Amino acid sequence: MTDPISLAQGRAYLAIPGPSVMPDAVLQAMHRPSPNIYDGELIEMMPALTRDLCRVARTDHNVAIYIANGHGTWEAALSNVIAPGETVLAPASGRFTHGWAEMAEGIGAKIDVIDFGSSSAWDLDRIADALRADTAHQIKAVLAVHVDTSSSIRNDIPALRAVLNDLGHPALLMADCIASLGCDQFEMDAWGVDVMVTACQKGLMTPAGTGFVFFNEKAQAKRASMPRVSRYWDWQPRANPELFYQYFNGTAPTHHLYGLRAALDLILAEGIEQVWARHKRLATAIWAACEIWAQGGALQINVADRRHRSHAVTALRLTDGRGTPLREFTEHKLGLTLGIGLGMEDWDGCFRLGHMGYVNGQMVMAMLGGVETAMAALDIPRGQGALEAAAATLAA
Ligand SMILES: Cc1ncc(COP(=O)(O)O)c(C=O)c1O
């Protein structure tokens, strides 16, 4: 008999891997009449906003802002440095690398995809083989997704930089930090990343709609050698505007900018290293619970090796295929929305826990409690003591 009582009334919790939970400070900053876009506060706040974005990205170089989602920043970045007929190398550990490569194909690039499947991080030896074989240096960029949100794999960007350096290969290193910025450690300059794309709706805790492309001098030199770059995607005026409208090539995303300002203030007040440490500790507690559940034989953590797990999202699989019923239970019965399985052949059996951005210890314990409750309701075999293991990790 199904239980007619719903326990979903109350503050709902969206624990999907983006858009993430929005801080009240962000919501409140956006709750205002439209500002003047020709004079005053909005114009004056831009230099500090771009500087602080660069602080979070750990770069002293440039940032261009786009009114776009992550797909838009993929295309924006590619459009500035990849001409039709040029080749990009895409080492894929999940759906999003394929997506970026398809975007490159769409602007006329040749794509060379090395597919590592959806549960394995990059094999750097295979990437090195592909680069070594490219003696004519036809590969102009490597599209490197730092955290693939579909699989929850976290790839080793500094190690990839080392491969390029060791081989003396001049390809640009382009990183997708859409799921990792503001969650996992990322150091654009120290790690030798030439171009980085991200968007505002995950670690940056702002409603979807603005995206960012960071680039260094090496990338700018490639941009300068391009036969043409479409006016709208051109990062040059956006990164070095003489007039306010050039930041956005048109009307500013007014309210997003206020929301973003509030989000950056939160991140910088906490400290970016502390933000990374918080995400790491919360992720470790989630893994502790999942590893205990997995002892029952029905649940698998998609990424076996802890060193390659994202600190912002965890992809899980129920071997009996009941990922969707589990999500439906948590959402409709408990008010807890979990992420769908994405890019997996058995997507219906998969689900993802989002733990990015404005998330703290009690929220993670509530999310794990929701999953435990759903597993009890669905009679899913599981190891006992998962919540205790998570609590012990947070208490340590
Ligand atoms: C790693 C990664 N890259 C790219 C995207 C695409 O971003 P968007 O959906 O904002 O276009 C996503 C979205 O979740 C993502 O997680």
Tab-separated table of C-alpha atoms and ligand atoms in Angstrom:
chain	number	residue	atom	x	y	z
A	1	MET	CA	0.000	0.000	0.000
A	2	THR	CA	1.370	3.436	-0.847
A	3	ASP	CA	1.663	5.940	1.963
A	4	PRO	CA	-0.755	8.845	1.273
A	5	ILE	CA	1.148	11.260	3.496
A	6	SER	CA	3.610	13.574	1.773
A	7	LEU	CA	6.496	14.968	3.794
A	8	ALA	CA	7.495	17.402	1.066
A	9	GLN	CA	5.893	20.549	2.489
A	10	GLY	CA	8.573	22.865	3.903
A	11	ARG	CA	11.677	24.433	2.357
A	12	ALA	CA	12.620	22.322	-0.660
A	13	TYR	CA	16.253	21.414	-1.296
A	14	LEU	CA	17.585	21.298	-4.848
A	15	ALA	CA	20.594	19.010	-4.581
A	16	ILE	CA	21.289	18.719	-8.305
A	17	PRO	CA	24.716	19.557	-9.754
A	18	GLY	CA	23.677	22.977	-10.961
A	19	PRO	CA	21.910	25.246	-10.874
A	20	SER	CA	22.941	25.165	-7.241
A	21	VAL	CA	21.321	26.516	-4.088
A	22	MET	CA	21.242	30.309	-4.191
A	23	PRO	CA	22.282	32.239	-1.083
A	24	ASP	CA	19.703	34.700	0.246
A	25	ALA	CA	22.330	37.434	-0.150
A	26	VAL	CA	22.381	36.745	-3.905
A	27	LEU	CA	18.603	36.733	-4.174
A	28	GLN	CA	18.307	39.916	-2.155
A	29	ALA	CA	20.979	41.684	-4.190
A	30	MET	CA	18.945	40.981	-7.318
A	31	HIS	CA	15.661	42.181	-5.854
A	32	ARG	CA	15.797	45.775	-7.058
A	33	PRO	CA	14.466	47.980	-9.835
A	34	SER	CA	16.412	48.121	-13.085
A	35	PRO	CA	19.490	50.272	-12.677
A	36	ASN	CA	20.792	52.920	-15.059
A	37	ILE	CA	23.043	51.295	-17.642
A	38	TYR	CA	24.645	54.563	-18.787
A	39	ASP	CA	25.936	56.004	-15.566
A	40	GLY	CA	26.444	55.244	-11.897
A	41	GLU	CA	26.873	52.243	-9.642
A	42	LEU	CA	26.614	49.438	-12.202
A	43	ILE	CA	29.333	50.911	-14.396
A	44	GLU	CA	31.525	51.691	-11.409
A	45	MET	CA	31.348	48.187	-9.994
A	46	MET	CA	32.730	46.471	-13.108
A	47	PRO	CA	36.495	46.788	-12.540
A	48	ALA	CA	36.252	45.212	-9.079
A	49	LEU	CA	33.882	42.529	-10.375
A	50	THR	CA	36.248	41.403	-13.131
A	51	ARG	CA	39.214	41.603	-10.772
A	52	ASP	CA	37.424	39.399	-8.239
A	53	LEU	CA	36.389	36.888	-10.901
A	54	CYS	CA	40.077	36.612	-11.786
A	55	ARG	CA	40.929	36.137	-8.102
A	56	VAL	CA	38.563	33.183	-7.895
A	57	ALA	CA	40.020	31.754	-11.125
A	58	ARG	CA	43.526	32.370	-9.778
A	59	THR	CA	44.683	34.333	-12.766
A	60	ASP	CA	46.275	37.712	-13.383
A	61	HIS	CA	45.136	37.597	-17.008
A	62	ASN	CA	41.897	38.493	-18.760
A	63	VAL	CA	38.219	37.694	-18.420
A	64	ALA	CA	35.431	38.221	-20.950
A	65	ILE	CA	31.816	38.065	-19.755
A	66	TYR	CA	29.010	36.647	-21.896
A	67	ILE	CA	25.253	36.603	-21.396
A	68	ALA	CA	25.302	32.875	-21.929
A	69	ASN	CA	25.177	29.482	-20.290
A	70	GLY	CA	28.067	27.030	-20.338
A	71	HIS	CA	27.401	26.026	-23.938
A	72	GLY	CA	27.735	29.681	-24.886
A	73	THR	CA	31.133	29.949	-23.214
A	74	TRP	CA	32.287	26.802	-25.010
A	75	GLU	CA	31.471	28.409	-28.341
A	76	ALA	CA	32.812	31.811	-27.292
A	77	ALA	CA	36.183	30.378	-26.302
A	78	LEU	CA	36.517	28.222	-29.411
A	79	SER	CA	35.464	31.040	-31.725
A	80	ASN	CA	38.375	33.174	-30.570
A	81	VAL	CA	41.153	30.647	-31.089
A	82	ILE	CA	40.072	27.854	-33.444
A	83	ALA	CA	39.705	28.534	-37.155
A	84	PRO	CA	37.714	26.255	-39.481
A	85	GLY	CA	39.792	23.228	-40.451
A	86	GLU	CA	41.991	23.327	-37.354
A	87	THR	CA	42.080	20.315	-35.038
A	88	VAL	CA	41.201	20.053	-31.359
A	89	LEU	CA	41.965	17.082	-29.130
A	90	ALA	CA	39.240	16.141	-26.642
A	91	PRO	CA	40.088	13.561	-23.956
A	92	ALA	CA	36.629	12.563	-22.723
A	93	SER	CA	35.588	11.204	-19.353
A	94	GLY	CA	31.930	11.985	-19.618
A	95	ARG	CA	29.196	13.594	-21.654
A	96	PHE	CA	30.388	17.182	-21.334
A	97	THR	CA	33.690	16.673	-23.155
A	98	HIS	CA	31.745	15.208	-26.061
A	99	GLY	CA	29.486	18.255	-25.923
A	100	TRP	CA	32.401	20.666	-26.134
A	101	ALA	CA	33.963	18.689	-28.997
A	102	GLU	CA	30.635	18.752	-30.873
A	103	MET	CA	30.567	22.506	-30.408
A	104	ALA	CA	34.047	22.685	-31.955
A	105	GLU	CA	32.836	20.580	-34.873
A	106	GLY	CA	29.976	23.022	-35.281
A	107	ILE	CA	32.373	25.900	-35.912
A	108	GLY	CA	34.258	23.868	-38.513
A	109	ALA	CA	37.041	22.312	-36.436
A	110	LYS	CA	38.270	18.766	-36.883
A	111	ILE	CA	37.862	16.852	-33.654
A	112	ASP	CA	39.995	14.081	-32.305
A	113	VAL	CA	38.144	12.537	-29.346
A	114	ILE	CA	39.854	10.035	-27.047
A	115	ASP	CA	37.035	8.402	-25.149
A	116	PHE	CA	37.896	7.094	-21.697
A	117	GLY	CA	34.293	6.086	-21.006
A	118	SER	CA	32.131	7.474	-18.241
A	119	SER	CA	33.830	6.008	-15.184
A	120	SER	CA	37.542	6.592	-15.827
A	121	ALA	CA	39.741	9.633	-15.609
A	122	TRP	CA	42.161	10.514	-18.403
A	123	ASP	CA	44.907	8.065	-19.246
A	124	LEU	CA	47.718	10.572	-19.737
A	125	ASP	CA	49.862	8.089	-21.646
A	126	ARG	CA	47.214	7.805	-24.340
A	127	ILE	CA	46.884	11.570	-24.529
A	128	ALA	CA	50.675	11.840	-24.786
A	129	ASP	CA	50.676	9.271	-27.633
A	130	ALA	CA	48.145	11.350	-29.579
A	131	LEU	CA	50.134	14.536	-29.075
A	132	ARG	CA	53.435	12.833	-29.915
A	133	ALA	CA	51.970	11.513	-33.153
A	134	ASP	CA	50.978	15.051	-34.113
A	135	THR	CA	54.432	15.991	-35.386
A	136	ALA	CA	53.003	18.711	-37.660
A	137	HIS	CA	51.307	20.335	-34.641
A	138	GLN	CA	47.927	20.318	-36.254
A	139	ILE	CA	46.248	20.024	-32.858
A	140	LYS	CA	45.704	23.619	-31.846
A	141	ALA	CA	43.970	23.045	-28.533
A	142	VAL	CA	43.258	20.353	-25.972
A	143	LEU	CA	39.722	20.597	-24.588
A	144	ALA	CA	40.101	19.586	-20.956
A	145	VAL	CA	36.982	19.228	-18.817
A	146	HIS	CA	38.236	19.539	-15.256
A	147	VAL	CA	35.153	18.036	-13.599
A	148	ASP	CA	32.744	16.225	-15.881
A	149	THR	CA	29.424	16.721	-14.143
A	150	SER	CA	27.801	13.732	-15.844
A	151	SER	CA	30.305	11.194	-14.502
A	152	SER	CA	31.622	13.234	-11.530
A	153	ILE	CA	35.181	12.522	-12.642
A	154	ARG	CA	37.810	15.094	-11.698
A	155	ASN	CA	40.727	15.142	-14.098
A	156	ASP	CA	44.300	16.149	-13.381
A	157	ILE	CA	44.901	19.400	-15.255
A	158	PRO	CA	48.472	20.080	-13.999
A	159	ALA	CA	49.473	16.580	-15.147
A	160	LEU	CA	48.057	17.306	-18.594
A	161	ARG	CA	50.023	20.579	-18.687
A	162	ALA	CA	53.150	18.595	-17.836
A	163	VAL	CA	52.481	16.235	-20.765
A	164	LEU	CA	52.200	19.168	-23.180
A	165	ASN	CA	55.355	20.758	-21.764
A	166	ASP	CA	57.376	17.541	-21.821
A	167	LEU	CA	56.498	16.999	-25.476
A	168	GLY	CA	57.019	20.656	-26.343
A	169	HIS	CA	53.582	20.622	-27.951
A	170	PRO	CA	52.272	24.156	-28.535
A	171	ALA	CA	48.530	23.389	-28.373
A	172	LEU	CA	46.504	25.649	-26.132
A	173	LEU	CA	45.320	24.069	-22.904
A	174	MET	CA	41.634	24.975	-22.622
A	175	ALA	CA	39.846	24.014	-19.402
A	176	ASP	CA	36.132	23.685	-18.690
A	177	CYS	CA	35.662	24.619	-15.024
A	178	ILE	CA	31.905	24.979	-15.226
A	179	ALA	CA	31.407	22.401	-12.471
A	180	SER	CA	34.611	22.990	-10.564
A	181	LEU	CA	35.193	26.716	-10.164
A	182	GLY	CA	34.411	27.782	-6.619
A	183	CYS	CA	34.288	24.135	-5.492
A	184	ASP	CA	37.460	22.238	-6.388
A	185	GLN	CA	40.921	23.693	-6.306
A	186	PHE	CA	41.737	25.292	-9.626
A	187	GLU	CA	44.747	27.520	-10.339
A	188	MET	CA	44.644	28.925	-13.845
A	189	ASP	CA	48.072	30.573	-13.945
A	190	ALA	CA	49.984	28.167	-11.723
A	191	TRP	CA	48.626	25.195	-13.682
A	192	GLY	CA	49.486	26.754	-17.048
A	193	VAL	CA	45.933	26.885	-18.390
A	194	ASP	CA	45.626	29.156	-21.435
A	195	VAL	CA	41.844	29.447	-21.663
A	196	MET	CA	39.257	28.629	-19.011
A	197	VAL	CA	35.491	28.678	-19.368
A	198	THR	CA	32.956	28.705	-16.600
A	199	ALA	CA	29.391	29.757	-15.878
A	200	CYS	CA	27.696	31.351	-12.912
A	201	GLN	CA	25.124	28.777	-11.828
A	202	LYS	CA	27.214	26.252	-9.903
A	203	GLY	CA	30.110	27.203	-7.622
A	204	LEU	CA	29.405	30.874	-8.342
A	205	MET	CA	25.896	30.475	-6.852
A	206	THR	CA	24.099	32.886	-9.209
A	207	PRO	CA	21.054	32.139	-11.400
A	208	ALA	CA	22.021	30.681	-14.783
A	209	GLY	CA	22.629	33.219	-17.508
A	210	THR	CA	26.148	34.597	-17.396
A	211	GLY	CA	29.335	32.851	-18.436
A	212	PHE	CA	33.018	33.724	-18.403
A	213	VAL	CA	36.021	33.067	-20.593
A	214	PHE	CA	39.442	33.657	-19.055
A	215	PHE	CA	42.473	33.797	-21.338
A	216	ASN	CA	46.176	34.486	-21.155
A	217	GLU	CA	48.663	36.092	-23.550
A	218	LYS	CA	49.388	32.866	-25.417
A	219	ALA	CA	45.686	32.506	-26.175
A	220	GLN	CA	45.479	36.180	-27.098
A	221	ALA	CA	48.344	35.684	-29.585
A	222	LYS	CA	46.383	32.877	-31.231
A	223	ARG	CA	43.307	35.113	-31.261
A	224	ALA	CA	45.344	37.812	-33.024
A	225	SER	CA	46.359	35.353	-35.753
A	226	MET	CA	42.784	34.268	-36.530
A	227	PRO	CA	41.495	34.995	-40.035
A	228	ARG	CA	38.247	36.268	-38.513
A	229	VAL	CA	36.361	36.174	-35.229
A	230	SER	CA	32.633	36.867	-35.116
A	231	ARG	CA	31.910	40.260	-33.593
A	232	TYR	CA	29.602	38.933	-30.934
A	233	TRP	CA	31.945	36.251	-29.607
A	234	ASP	CA	35.100	38.363	-29.889
A	235	TRP	CA	36.635	38.459	-26.424
A	236	GLN	CA	38.861	41.465	-27.147
A	237	PRO	CA	36.436	44.380	-26.540
A	238	ARG	CA	34.753	42.495	-23.715
A	239	ALA	CA	38.006	42.056	-21.817
A	240	ASN	CA	39.306	45.554	-22.605
A	241	PRO	CA	36.216	47.733	-23.021
A	242	GLU	CA	36.465	51.422	-23.743
A	243	LEU	CA	32.740	51.792	-23.159
A	244	PHE	CA	30.525	49.993	-20.654
A	245	TYR	CA	28.318	48.274	-23.251
A	246	GLN	CA	31.379	46.560	-24.741
A	247	TYR	CA	31.688	44.321	-21.681
A	248	PHE	CA	28.568	42.553	-22.952
A	249	ASN	CA	28.332	43.653	-26.574
A	250	GLY	CA	24.978	45.230	-25.721
A	251	THR	CA	22.730	45.656	-22.722
A	252	ALA	CA	24.275	44.470	-19.470
A	253	PRO	CA	22.842	41.489	-17.574
A	254	THR	CA	21.997	44.009	-14.879
A	255	HIS	CA	20.573	41.872	-12.099
A	256	HIS	CA	22.985	39.033	-12.685
A	257	LEU	CA	25.822	41.429	-12.022
A	258	TYR	CA	24.397	42.376	-8.643
A	259	GLY	CA	23.818	38.722	-7.798
A	260	LEU	CA	27.325	37.832	-8.899
A	261	ARG	CA	28.780	40.652	-6.814
A	262	ALA	CA	27.040	39.264	-3.730
A	263	ALA	CA	28.230	35.723	-4.526
A	264	LEU	CA	31.833	36.844	-5.010
A	265	ASP	CA	31.646	38.726	-1.712
A	266	LEU	CA	30.604	35.516	0.034
A	267	ILE	CA	33.379	33.497	-1.612
A	268	LEU	CA	36.086	36.047	-0.892
A	269	ALA	CA	34.922	36.615	2.687
A	270	GLU	CA	35.120	32.864	3.300
A	271	GLY	CA	38.413	32.632	1.399
A	272	ILE	CA	38.839	30.518	-1.728
A	273	GLU	CA	41.098	27.974	-0.002
A	274	GLN	CA	38.477	27.553	2.731
A	275	VAL	CA	35.776	27.171	0.042
A	276	TRP	CA	37.820	24.327	-1.504
A	277	ALA	CA	38.416	22.764	1.933
A	278	ARG	CA	34.698	22.908	2.789
A	279	HIS	CA	33.753	21.203	-0.465
A	280	LYS	CA	36.391	18.558	0.078
A	281	ARG	CA	35.254	17.755	3.622
A	282	LEU	CA	31.579	17.643	2.610
A	283	ALA	CA	32.401	15.405	-0.367
A	284	THR	CA	34.430	13.095	1.860
A	285	ALA	CA	31.451	12.720	4.197
A	286	ILE	CA	29.189	11.909	1.244
A	287	TRP	CA	31.636	9.279	-0.033
A	288	ALA	CA	31.860	7.757	3.458
A	289	ALA	CA	28.082	7.271	3.457
A	290	CYS	CA	27.986	5.994	-0.127
A	291	GLU	CA	30.794	3.517	0.491
A	292	ILE	CA	28.827	2.028	3.386
A	293	TRP	CA	25.616	1.861	1.351
A	294	ALA	CA	27.569	0.169	-1.435
A	295	GLN	CA	28.379	-2.727	0.917
A	296	GLY	CA	24.775	-3.880	0.393
A	297	GLY	CA	25.590	-4.634	-3.245
A	298	ALA	CA	22.887	-2.492	-4.881
A	299	LEU	CA	24.620	0.892	-5.030
A	300	GLN	CA	27.802	1.759	-6.910
A	301	ILE	CA	29.823	4.957	-6.778
A	302	ASN	CA	30.570	5.762	-10.424
A	303	VAL	CA	34.171	6.814	-9.789
A	304	ALA	CA	36.042	4.154	-7.846
A	305	ASP	CA	39.236	6.127	-7.196
A	306	ARG	CA	38.765	8.870	-4.591
A	307	ARG	CA	41.595	10.872	-6.158
A	308	HIS	CA	39.489	11.329	-9.277
A	309	ARG	CA	36.198	12.192	-7.622
A	310	SER	CA	34.780	15.686	-7.870
A	311	HIS	CA	34.172	17.557	-4.645
A	312	ALA	CA	31.045	19.129	-6.139
A	313	VAL	CA	29.004	16.234	-7.540
A	314	THR	CA	28.805	12.487	-6.950
A	315	ALA	CA	27.356	10.160	-9.606
A	316	LEU	CA	25.793	6.961	-8.278
A	317	ARG	CA	24.213	3.884	-9.811
A	318	LEU	CA	21.618	1.445	-8.516
A	319	THR	CA	22.364	-1.892	-10.121
A	320	ASP	CA	18.673	-2.815	-10.089
A	321	GLY	CA	17.968	0.236	-12.284
A	322	ARG	CA	15.843	2.109	-9.736
A	323	GLY	CA	17.596	5.491	-9.852
A	324	THR	CA	14.503	7.259	-11.156
A	325	PRO	CA	12.100	5.833	-8.530
A	326	LEU	CA	14.584	6.803	-5.835
A	327	ARG	CA	14.734	10.378	-7.128
A	328	GLU	CA	10.972	10.520	-7.442
A	329	PHE	CA	10.611	9.418	-3.838
A	330	THR	CA	13.015	12.022	-2.470
A	331	GLU	CA	11.455	14.807	-4.545
A	332	HIS	CA	7.776	14.080	-4.096
A	333	LYS	CA	7.815	12.598	-0.628
A	334	LEU	CA	10.595	14.545	1.053
A	335	GLY	CA	11.096	17.792	-0.889
A	336	LEU	CA	14.655	16.824	-1.889
A	337	THR	CA	15.488	16.978	-5.589
A	338	LEU	CA	18.480	14.909	-6.737
A	339	GLY	CA	20.233	15.014	-10.114
A	340	ILE	CA	19.232	12.695	-12.934
A	341	GLY	CA	21.642	10.178	-14.425
A	342	LEU	CA	23.218	11.982	-17.368
A	343	GLY	CA	25.187	10.640	-20.294
A	344	MET	CA	25.078	7.073	-18.955
A	345	GLU	CA	23.753	4.130	-20.968
A	346	ASP	CA	21.805	3.008	-17.906
A	347	TRP	CA	20.832	6.586	-17.024
A	348	ASP	CA	17.546	5.470	-15.454
A	349	GLY	CA	19.472	3.496	-12.855
A	350	CYS	CA	21.759	6.431	-12.084
A	351	PHE	CA	21.368	9.556	-10.015
A	352	ARG	CA	23.672	12.334	-8.920
A	353	LEU	CA	24.144	14.224	-5.693
A	354	GLY	CA	24.962	17.894	-6.169
A	355	HIS	CA	27.060	19.390	-3.380
A	356	MET	CA	28.359	22.570	-4.946
A	357	GLY	CA	28.325	26.176	-3.847
A	358	TYR	CA	26.258	27.299	-0.904
A	359	VAL	CA	26.186	23.972	0.927
A	360	ASN	CA	27.061	23.221	4.529
A	361	GLY	CA	27.306	20.260	6.878
A	362	GLN	CA	23.683	20.116	7.968
A	363	MET	CA	22.496	20.297	4.343
A	364	VAL	CA	24.708	17.370	3.400
A	365	MET	CA	23.443	15.350	6.368
A	366	ALA	CA	19.855	16.144	5.343
A	367	MET	CA	20.533	15.086	1.758
A	368	LEU	CA	22.102	11.817	2.896
A	369	GLY	CA	19.181	11.268	5.266
A	370	GLY	CA	16.818	11.745	2.329
A	371	VAL	CA	18.654	9.133	0.274
A	372	GLU	CA	18.688	6.723	3.232
A	373	THR	CA	14.934	7.232	3.672
A	374	ALA	CA	14.254	6.581	-0.008
A	375	MET	CA	16.371	3.434	0.069
A	376	ALA	CA	14.410	2.241	3.095
A	377	ALA	CA	11.096	3.005	1.371
A	378	LEU	CA	12.157	1.154	-1.787
A	379	ASP	CA	13.732	-1.665	0.191
A	380	ILE	CA	17.086	-1.241	-1.506
A	381	PRO	CA	19.773	-3.440	0.074
A	382	ARG	CA	22.424	-1.281	1.699
A	383	GLY	CA	25.137	-1.380	4.313
A	384	GLN	CA	24.148	-0.035	7.718
A	385	GLY	CA	25.746	2.969	9.396
A	386	ALA	CA	26.098	5.291	6.401
A	387	LEU	CA	24.859	8.397	8.195
A	388	GLU	CA	27.082	7.644	11.178
A	389	ALA	CA	30.069	7.400	8.851
A	390	ALA	CA	29.215	10.753	7.271
A	391	ALA	CA	28.700	12.341	10.695
A	392	ALA	CA	32.046	11.008	11.901
A	393	THR	CA	33.744	12.561	8.857
A	394	LEU	CA	32.169	15.930	9.518
A	395	ALA	CA	32.912	15.706	13.240
A	396	ALA	CA	36.594	14.901	12.700
B	1	LIG	C1	31.198	20.496	-16.959
B	1	LIG	C2	30.096	21.172	-17.709
B	1	LIG	N1	30.366	21.731	-18.893
B	1	LIG	C3	29.401	22.345	-19.605
B	1	LIG	C4	28.107	22.411	-19.158
B	1	LIG	C5	27.066	23.078	-19.984
B	1	LIG	O1	26.597	24.210	-19.294
B	1	LIG	P1	25.162	24.815	-19.591
B	1	LIG	O2	24.156	23.762	-19.271
B	1	LIG	O3	25.099	25.994	-18.670
B	1	LIG	O4	25.121	25.201	-21.008
B	1	LIG	C6	27.778	21.834	-17.940
B	1	LIG	C7	26.397	21.865	-17.424
B	1	LIG	O5	26.047	21.281	-16.448
B	1	LIG	C8	28.801	21.207	-17.195
B	1	LIG	O6	28.533	20.662	-16.016
